[in-house]
CSV table of C-alpha atoms in Angstrom, one decimal:
chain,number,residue,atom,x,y,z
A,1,UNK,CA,0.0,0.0,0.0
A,2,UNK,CA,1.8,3.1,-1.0
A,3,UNK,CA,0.8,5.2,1.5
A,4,UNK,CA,2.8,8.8,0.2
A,5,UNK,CA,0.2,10.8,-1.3
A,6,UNK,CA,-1.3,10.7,2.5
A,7,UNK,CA,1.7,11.8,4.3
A,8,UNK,CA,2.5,14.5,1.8
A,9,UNK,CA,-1.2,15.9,2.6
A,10,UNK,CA,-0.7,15.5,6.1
A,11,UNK,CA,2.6,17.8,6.3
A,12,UNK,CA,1.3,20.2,4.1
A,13,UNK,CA,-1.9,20.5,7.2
A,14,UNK,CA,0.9,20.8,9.6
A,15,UNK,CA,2.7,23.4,7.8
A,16,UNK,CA,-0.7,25.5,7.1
A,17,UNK,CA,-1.0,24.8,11.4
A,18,UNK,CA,2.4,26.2,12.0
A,19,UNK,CA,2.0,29.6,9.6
A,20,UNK,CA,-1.6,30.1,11.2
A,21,UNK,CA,-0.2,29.6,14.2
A,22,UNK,CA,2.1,32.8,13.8
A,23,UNK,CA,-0.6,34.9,12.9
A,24,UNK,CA,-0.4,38.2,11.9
A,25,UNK,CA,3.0,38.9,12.4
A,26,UNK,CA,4.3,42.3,14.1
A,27,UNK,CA,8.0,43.4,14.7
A,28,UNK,CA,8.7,44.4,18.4
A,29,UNK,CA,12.0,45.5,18.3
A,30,UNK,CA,14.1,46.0,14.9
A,31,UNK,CA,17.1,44.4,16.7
A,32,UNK,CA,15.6,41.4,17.7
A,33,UNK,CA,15.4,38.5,15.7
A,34,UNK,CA,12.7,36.4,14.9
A,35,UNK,CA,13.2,32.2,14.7
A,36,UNK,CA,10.6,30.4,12.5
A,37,UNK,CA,10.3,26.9,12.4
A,38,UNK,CA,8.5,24.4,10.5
A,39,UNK,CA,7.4,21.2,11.3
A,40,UNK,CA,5.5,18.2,10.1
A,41,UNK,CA,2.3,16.8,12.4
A,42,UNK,CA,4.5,14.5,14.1
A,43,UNK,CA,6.9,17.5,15.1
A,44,UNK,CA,9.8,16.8,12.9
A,45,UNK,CA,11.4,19.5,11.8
A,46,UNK,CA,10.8,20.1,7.4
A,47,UNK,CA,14.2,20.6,6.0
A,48,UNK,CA,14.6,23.1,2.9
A,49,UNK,CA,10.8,24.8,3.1
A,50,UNK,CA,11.2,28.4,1.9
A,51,UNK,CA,10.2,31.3,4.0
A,52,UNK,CA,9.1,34.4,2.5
A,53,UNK,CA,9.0,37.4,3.9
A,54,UNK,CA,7.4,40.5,2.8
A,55,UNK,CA,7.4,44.3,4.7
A,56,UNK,CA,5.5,47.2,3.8
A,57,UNK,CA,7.8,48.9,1.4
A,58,UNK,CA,10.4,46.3,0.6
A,59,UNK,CA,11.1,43.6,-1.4
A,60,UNK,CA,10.1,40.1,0.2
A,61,UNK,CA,12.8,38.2,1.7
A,62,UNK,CA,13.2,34.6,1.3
A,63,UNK,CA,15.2,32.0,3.5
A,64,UNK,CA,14.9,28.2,3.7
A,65,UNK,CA,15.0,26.3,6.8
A,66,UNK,CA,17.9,24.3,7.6
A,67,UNK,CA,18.0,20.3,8.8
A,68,UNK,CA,16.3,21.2,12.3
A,69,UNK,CA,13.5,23.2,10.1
A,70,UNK,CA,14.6,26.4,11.5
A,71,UNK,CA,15.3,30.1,10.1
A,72,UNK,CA,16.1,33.6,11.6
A,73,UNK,CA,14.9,36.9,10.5
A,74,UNK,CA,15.8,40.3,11.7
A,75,UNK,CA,12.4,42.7,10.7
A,76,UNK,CA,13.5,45.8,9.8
A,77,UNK,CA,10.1,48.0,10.6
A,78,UNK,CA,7.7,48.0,13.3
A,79,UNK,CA,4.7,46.7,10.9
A,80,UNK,CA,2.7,44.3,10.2
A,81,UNK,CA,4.7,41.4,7.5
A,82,UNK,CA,3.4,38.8,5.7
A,83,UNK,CA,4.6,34.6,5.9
A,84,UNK,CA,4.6,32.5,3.2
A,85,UNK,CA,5.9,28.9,3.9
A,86,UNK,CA,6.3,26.7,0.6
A,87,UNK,CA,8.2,23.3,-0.2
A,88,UNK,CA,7.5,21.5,-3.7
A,89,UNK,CA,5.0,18.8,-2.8
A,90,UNK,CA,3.1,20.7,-0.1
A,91,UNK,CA,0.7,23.2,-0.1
A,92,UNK,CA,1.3,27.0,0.0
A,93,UNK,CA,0.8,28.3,3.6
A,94,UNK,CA,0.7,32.3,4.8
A,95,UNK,CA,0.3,34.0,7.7
């Protein structure tokens, strides 16, 4: 029984879950750094998802989580940004 198709839907859930989960985002302090990570529904990190970034103003940012599904960012306004979490086989995810 080939059960991939299942599993791919299932991390693409948990990644919507873990962009929702963020919210809207807001920058507190423009010298503090923000951590993101990504995980599947069994909590394992979800190497090599890319992480867009967009402030008012600028041009979106985009990093890719590393082997423990982690990424920093360092917001550069106090606004409101937008999330975008993506990874070829999922479904698109923003917060």
């Amino acid at each position: 029984m080939n059960r991939w198709p299942v599993r791919l839907r299932s991390i693409a859930a948990a990644l919507v879950l873990v962009c929702a989960a963020l919210g809207p985002a807001h920058a507190q302090d423009s010298s503090r750094r923000i951590m993101f990570t990504v995980v599947d529904e069994n909590g394992h990190a979800v190497e090599g998802a890319q992480v867009t970034i967009a402030e008012p103003g600028m041009a979106p940012v985009q990093l890719w989580t590393d082997y423990a599904g982690n990424c920093r960012y360092e917001p550069k306004q106090h606004e409101t940004y937008q999330i975008v979490v993506e990874k070829a086989g999922f479904y698109r995810a923003e917060a």
